[in-house]
XYZ file of C-alpha atoms in Angstrom:
434
model
C 0.175 -0.091 0.096
C 1.685 2.951 -1.262
C 0.803 6.573 -0.465
C -0.454 6.672 -4.074
C -2.590 3.608 -4.068
C -6.369 3.637 -4.252
C -6.446 1.595 -1.011
C -4.404 4.292 0.842
C -6.086 7.251 -0.550
C -9.894 6.018 -0.140
C -9.717 3.363 2.420
C -6.672 3.910 4.894
C -6.528 7.610 4.984
C -9.984 8.619 5.529
C -10.563 5.961 7.947
C -7.351 6.935 10.065
C -8.174 10.391 9.853
C -11.851 9.989 11.056
C -10.500 8.183 14.144
C -7.863 10.678 14.543
C -10.077 13.705 14.896
C -12.673 12.132 16.934
C -9.990 10.882 19.483
C -9.081 13.191 22.315
C -6.080 15.236 21.542
C -4.064 13.396 24.525
C -4.616 10.118 22.780
C -3.816 11.093 19.298
C -0.257 9.936 19.632
C -1.631 6.599 20.291
C -3.780 6.508 17.262
C -0.970 7.743 15.017
C 1.339 4.737 16.619
C -1.382 2.262 15.639
C -1.918 3.653 12.512
C 1.736 3.744 11.629
C 2.219 0.085 12.468
C -0.981 -0.973 10.407
C 0.436 1.169 7.490
C 3.733 -0.709 7.539
C 1.965 -4.172 7.825
C -0.034 -3.320 4.860
C 2.791 -2.723 2.640
C 2.804 -4.980 -0.355
C 4.679 -8.273 0.520
C 5.938 -7.075 3.729
C 6.889 -10.339 5.512
C 5.898 -10.631 9.253
C 9.660 -10.656 10.662
C 10.239 -7.049 9.129
C 7.305 -5.855 11.264
C 8.998 -7.451 14.488
C 12.313 -6.031 13.628
C 11.115 -2.347 13.321
C 8.916 -2.718 16.880
C 12.022 -4.469 18.328
C 14.268 -1.904 17.129
C 11.788 1.092 18.399
C 11.710 -0.676 21.868
C 15.353 -1.052 22.205
C 16.293 2.290 21.295
C 13.548 3.561 23.479
C 14.963 1.604 26.668
C 18.579 2.599 25.679
C 17.528 6.159 25.809
C 15.675 6.115 28.860
C 18.367 3.783 30.717
C 21.542 4.730 29.045
C 23.734 3.428 31.832
C 27.303 3.232 31.324
C 28.702 5.549 28.696
C 29.523 2.800 26.204
C 25.801 1.845 25.844
C 24.806 4.215 23.258
C 27.746 4.173 21.209
C 27.326 0.264 21.118
C 23.621 0.405 20.147
C 24.897 2.847 17.234
C 27.576 0.078 16.262
C 24.856 -2.660 16.148
C 22.345 -0.396 14.393
C 25.349 0.341 11.698
C 26.502 -3.167 11.537
C 22.804 -4.268 10.904
C 22.368 -1.585 7.980
C 25.696 -2.738 6.424
C 24.809 -6.426 6.585
C 21.181 -5.953 5.080
C 22.430 -3.494 2.011
C 25.106 -6.127 1.287
C 23.549 -9.532 1.626
C 22.212 -10.589 -1.643
C 22.628 -7.320 -3.276
C 20.201 -5.587 -0.827
C 17.332 -7.418 -1.623
C 16.778 -8.486 1.931
C 16.534 -4.697 2.984
C 13.629 -4.081 5.026
C 11.584 -1.132 3.690
C 12.404 1.825 4.960
C 15.148 0.982 7.320
C 17.781 3.343 6.025
C 15.529 6.187 7.124
C 14.212 5.007 10.376
C 17.563 3.740 11.476
C 19.081 7.148 10.848
C 16.058 8.749 12.911
C 17.087 6.675 15.693
C 20.585 7.178 15.384
C 20.171 11.146 15.454
C 18.044 10.530 18.486
C 20.538 8.436 20.637
C 23.548 10.988 19.515
C 21.603 14.071 20.438
C 20.966 12.433 24.027
C 24.751 11.476 24.172
C 25.473 14.820 23.386
C 23.374 16.210 26.092
C 21.329 18.273 23.323
C 18.311 16.258 24.103
C 16.317 14.839 27.160
C 15.183 11.138 26.395
C 11.508 10.526 25.734
C 9.967 8.635 28.687
C 6.620 7.862 27.102
C 6.860 4.691 24.817
C 3.813 5.477 22.806
C 5.151 9.365 21.768
C 8.634 7.642 21.361
C 7.094 5.057 18.691
C 5.184 8.040 17.191
C 8.254 9.877 16.518
C 10.005 7.039 14.622
C 7.056 5.214 12.957
C 5.100 8.183 12.155
C 3.562 6.842 8.659
C 4.023 9.967 6.449
C 7.741 9.735 6.901
C 8.514 6.185 7.851
C 9.365 4.775 4.252
C 11.119 7.446 2.828
C 11.681 10.299 5.307
C 12.115 13.154 5.761
C 14.494 13.034 8.702
C 13.402 15.315 11.449
C 15.547 16.921 14.022
C 14.662 14.784 17.133
C 14.139 17.728 19.422
C 11.737 19.341 17.133
C 9.727 16.057 16.460
C 9.822 15.031 20.310
C 7.973 18.432 20.844
C 5.611 18.347 17.859
C 4.484 14.724 19.049
C 3.739 16.028 22.568
C 1.890 19.126 21.261
C 0.527 18.680 17.788
C -0.866 21.697 16.412
C -3.775 20.797 14.319
C -6.311 23.491 12.772
C -8.564 23.825 9.727
C -6.007 25.957 7.862
C -3.395 23.715 8.404
C -5.390 20.519 7.653
C -6.235 22.543 4.035
C -2.753 23.600 3.673
C -1.561 19.921 3.992
C -4.401 18.715 1.577
C -3.252 20.905 -0.884
C 0.408 19.677 -0.544
C -0.917 16.157 -0.461
C -2.661 16.764 -3.937
C 0.421 18.397 -5.301
C 2.690 15.925 -4.319
C 0.381 12.949 -5.633
C 0.084 14.859 -9.046
C 3.717 15.289 -9.535
C 4.665 11.682 -9.038
C 1.573 10.010 -11.049
C 0.978 12.744 -13.755
C 4.443 13.797 -14.285
C 7.481 11.433 -12.811
C 5.932 8.324 -13.939
C 5.222 9.486 -17.519
C 8.697 11.199 -17.898
C 10.002 7.910 -16.847
C 8.836 6.270 -19.984
C 11.807 7.838 -21.900
C 14.474 6.433 -19.955
C 12.636 2.991 -19.918
C 12.525 3.023 -23.657
C 16.128 3.782 -23.907
C 16.741 0.237 -22.250
C 14.281 -1.160 -24.260
C 16.354 -0.241 -27.470
C 19.659 -1.019 -25.888
C 22.314 1.120 -24.563
C 24.615 -0.003 -27.734
C 21.713 0.921 -30.232
C 21.137 4.524 -28.431
C 21.625 7.614 -30.736
C 23.451 10.737 -29.257
C 20.126 12.613 -28.900
C 18.157 9.584 -27.368
C 21.014 9.301 -24.785
C 20.836 12.733 -23.507
C 17.387 12.821 -23.791
C 17.167 9.594 -21.659
C 19.669 10.998 -19.057
C 17.491 14.299 -18.763
C 14.458 11.976 -18.367
C 16.162 9.786 -15.456
C 17.381 13.117 -13.716
C 13.683 14.710 -13.793
C 12.189 11.507 -12.756
C 14.362 11.049 -9.982
C 13.787 14.727 -8.762
C 10.122 14.666 -9.462
C 9.270 11.188 -8.209
C 11.016 11.934 -4.604
C 9.710 15.322 -4.420
C 6.263 14.426 -5.019
C 6.660 11.961 -2.386
C 8.301 14.347 -0.004
C 5.340 16.828 -0.317
C 2.926 14.305 0.269
C 4.542 13.331 3.515
C 4.683 17.294 4.465
C 1.069 17.363 3.701
C 0.217 14.497 5.598
C 2.223 15.688 8.535
C 0.362 19.170 8.330
C -2.879 17.271 8.214
C -1.836 15.610 11.643
C -0.832 18.781 13.112
C 3.164 17.970 12.603
C 5.567 20.374 10.356
C 8.059 18.041 8.596
C 10.696 19.772 6.568
C 10.509 20.337 3.009
C 13.240 18.070 1.239
C 13.867 20.035 -1.401
C 14.663 23.615 -2.368
C 14.576 23.942 -6.246
C 18.043 22.262 -6.546
C 18.064 22.741 -10.529
C 18.387 26.279 -9.806
C 21.803 25.605 -8.010
C 24.971 27.331 -9.182
C 27.273 24.959 -7.960
C 27.143 21.196 -6.705
C 27.949 22.145 -3.387
C 24.620 24.275 -3.583
C 22.621 21.662 -5.685
C 23.161 19.529 -2.523
C 22.086 21.866 0.036
C 18.832 22.048 -1.927
C 18.408 18.071 -2.700
C 17.291 15.800 -0.242
C 17.788 18.314 2.417
C 17.084 16.376 5.333
C 19.646 13.397 4.640
C 22.388 16.034 3.520
C 21.753 17.850 6.497
C 21.940 14.777 8.747
C 25.432 13.940 7.322
C 26.504 17.563 7.891
C 25.299 17.449 11.536
C 26.549 13.924 12.549
C 29.416 13.371 10.224
C 31.014 16.528 8.715
C 31.003 18.562 11.614
C 31.845 16.067 14.380
C 34.854 15.179 11.960
C 36.020 19.058 12.058
C 34.002 20.241 9.011
C 36.305 23.072 7.322
C 38.298 23.500 10.304
C 41.831 22.329 10.677
C 43.176 23.102 7.333
C 42.595 22.052 3.729
C 43.836 18.361 4.271
C 41.464 17.689 7.102
C 38.603 19.328 5.072
C 39.311 17.108 2.273
C 38.951 14.134 4.181
C 35.892 15.146 5.808
C 34.227 15.899 2.545
C 35.334 12.455 0.974
C 34.119 10.515 3.912
C 30.929 12.107 3.994
C 30.220 11.418 0.082
C 31.586 7.812 0.464
C 29.299 7.395 3.242
C 26.434 8.878 1.218
C 27.169 6.539 -1.681
C 27.238 3.590 0.770
C 24.002 4.648 2.116
C 22.344 4.188 -1.311
C 23.356 0.677 -1.829
C 26.568 -1.620 -1.489
C 27.288 -1.502 -5.462
C 30.554 0.184 -6.379
C 28.771 2.592 -8.806
C 27.165 4.254 -5.717
C 30.835 4.665 -4.217
C 31.844 5.926 -7.733
C 28.938 8.472 -7.711
C 29.766 9.469 -4.055
C 33.472 9.943 -5.042
C 32.524 12.271 -8.222
C 30.620 14.578 -6.063
C 32.823 14.593 -3.203
C 35.758 15.510 -5.793
C 33.567 18.146 -7.477
C 32.661 19.564 -3.843
C 36.223 19.805 -2.708
C 37.396 21.342 -5.981
C 34.701 24.295 -5.285
C 35.776 24.748 -1.980
C 39.410 25.103 -3.014
C 39.180 27.270 -6.031
C 36.284 26.775 -8.253
C 33.602 28.065 -5.965
C 35.242 31.620 -6.331
C 35.364 31.418 -10.189
C 31.577 30.305 -10.339
C 30.548 33.313 -8.264
C 31.846 35.509 -11.092
C 29.562 33.598 -13.692
C 25.875 33.747 -13.150
C 25.102 32.016 -16.313
C 28.206 29.796 -16.833
C 27.846 28.475 -13.188
C 24.187 27.187 -13.600
C 25.471 25.373 -16.927
C 28.499 23.926 -15.321
C 26.254 22.458 -12.332
C 23.337 21.217 -14.580
C 25.919 19.304 -16.869
C 28.107 18.116 -13.736
C 25.071 16.543 -12.002
C 23.528 15.156 -15.134
C 26.789 13.151 -15.689
C 27.029 12.297 -11.814
C 23.451 10.515 -12.385
C 25.002 8.067 -14.825
C 26.730 5.975 -11.869
C 23.841 6.228 -9.869
C 21.540 5.156 -12.103
C 23.326 2.038 -13.838
C 24.750 -0.608 -11.654
C 26.573 -2.340 -14.648
C 30.281 -1.156 -15.445
C 30.106 -2.049 -18.959
C 26.790 -0.445 -19.655
C 27.867 2.376 -17.667
C 30.575 3.095 -19.794
C 28.993 2.290 -23.051
C 26.202 4.773 -21.881
C 28.759 7.440 -21.519
C 30.001 6.731 -24.879
C 26.907 7.123 -26.381
C 26.475 10.541 -24.979
C 29.940 11.569 -26.667
C 29.123 9.599 -30.074
C 27.913 11.368 -33.343
C 25.053 10.104 -34.780
C 21.385 10.565 -35.796
C 17.988 8.679 -35.042
C 15.536 8.286 -32.486
C 13.606 11.594 -33.624
C 10.284 9.995 -33.234
C 10.743 8.721 -29.826
C 12.038 12.230 -28.539
C 9.267 13.825 -30.068
C 6.561 11.652 -28.434
C 8.178 12.439 -24.858
C 8.871 16.137 -26.030
C 5.427 17.559 -24.257
C 5.829 15.734 -21.079
C 9.594 16.355 -20.962
C 8.826 20.194 -21.261
C 6.300 19.960 -18.354
C 9.106 18.079 -16.355
C 11.573 20.498 -16.891
C 9.116 23.455 -16.126
C 8.502 21.564 -12.572
C 12.197 21.701 -12.168
C 12.287 25.566 -12.216
C 11.110 28.168 -9.452
C 8.001 28.862 -11.547
C 5.490 26.326 -10.143
C 6.685 27.205 -6.481
C 6.141 30.949 -7.199
C 2.593 30.121 -8.639
C 1.585 28.065 -5.952
C 2.602 30.435 -3.211
C 0.684 33.280 -5.073
C -2.676 31.587 -5.708
C -2.744 29.022 -3.062
C -5.617 30.833 -1.185
C -7.733 31.351 -4.463
C -10.861 29.061 -4.599
C -9.837 28.608 -8.282
C -6.439 26.885 -7.117
C -8.486 24.477 -5.083
C -10.756 23.557 -8.120
C -7.500 23.001 -10.065
C -6.305 20.566 -7.554
C -9.691 18.881 -7.389
C -9.202 18.122 -11.105
C -5.702 17.081 -10.812
C -6.656 14.620 -7.946
C -9.068 12.859 -9.931
C -6.946 12.899 -13.095
C -4.257 11.141 -10.741
C -6.969 8.657 -9.377
C -7.591 7.911 -13.055
C -3.898 7.546 -13.948
C -3.594 5.244 -11.159
C -6.798 3.084 -11.889
C -5.905 2.530 -15.424
C -1.963 2.165 -15.719
C 0.675 0.126 -13.863
C 2.091 2.442 -11.101
C 5.812 2.823 -10.528
C 7.073 2.233 -6.678
C 8.641 5.535 -5.282
C 12.210 5.172 -6.376
C 13.596 6.028 -2.796
C 11.758 3.010 -1.144
C 14.705 0.847 -2.466
C 17.322 2.813 -0.463
């Protein structure tokens, strides 16, 4: 049961909201926890052992937080959690990785680290703690939330008609972005693999790469908007995960805007503790590489993800050392550089087979023709996808979201999305596999 499924939109969510709002406020954390566990259980093909795993981990981390005991207890727990994540990602190519594990383990780790740093008082209520970790809008693909902020919100959720309405708008916007744009843009990338990498023309290869980049962004951005919207409907403020990353003027800036909750986690719990930019250039280089190697490993155990992380780490180091000053003087050139660098970096992220990876790169650099009909077929939806990667839609939403016509448009988009869900096979959210 995905957020974009008929069963979620027409059965689970309305029933959950009805129970949530007729329940006294002091008991709503329990309703959220029960609903979140049920949501997890109802995921397609979820084995029972994964349910017991996530519940057991939640209980264990709660006890460690409340009774930290000797000062090695929290580091030992963090080590066990890290080992579990590594083992699951490595075993059988990661196919046994429990759904959402990369996200809820990082949420738990942030909680324990903040307790050890004395930045956070332990949560003493098991129901509220379980709600913080398992809250269904963010359970499977984030966003990750700062533990203190999450603790306060679960204790005192702020529900109102205005917030519910705003959340419903975000939910429909995210649903439409995923179903009506991201899934359709994905068709060009999929068709490129039907044709075969060896047979791609220069134009189709570039079109397919742009389609992958748009699909990844719009798919995850759509999920994140749905999560934020669902959170608002329950009285919680979850962080926005994206801030128009394709408007960035450097790779460093791109990843300050892209998947902000994950990059923020690595900044706060890896980069800064290692020393950040302090203590000289060599330490900075080491710290940046450590963050990006770990970020690549977080996404998967394949060498392609490590290569992706190394490419980005190298680019960011160069920007910190010298290139950043040059980019500041080139408003247009810096944007072109960023788009090109990010697109090329997506190749190892998208393609796990090394032979096909290099063949695809060769196709991008080859001279040839063909594929005009395929590109023409996807041209309209690609233009729409590119538009939604610019600041324009966000500016329009901010300007008109209080107008009745905006809600009417969202009503139409919702039913168009439902029709698409009902009549066409649905792609799962890409970040579910991480």
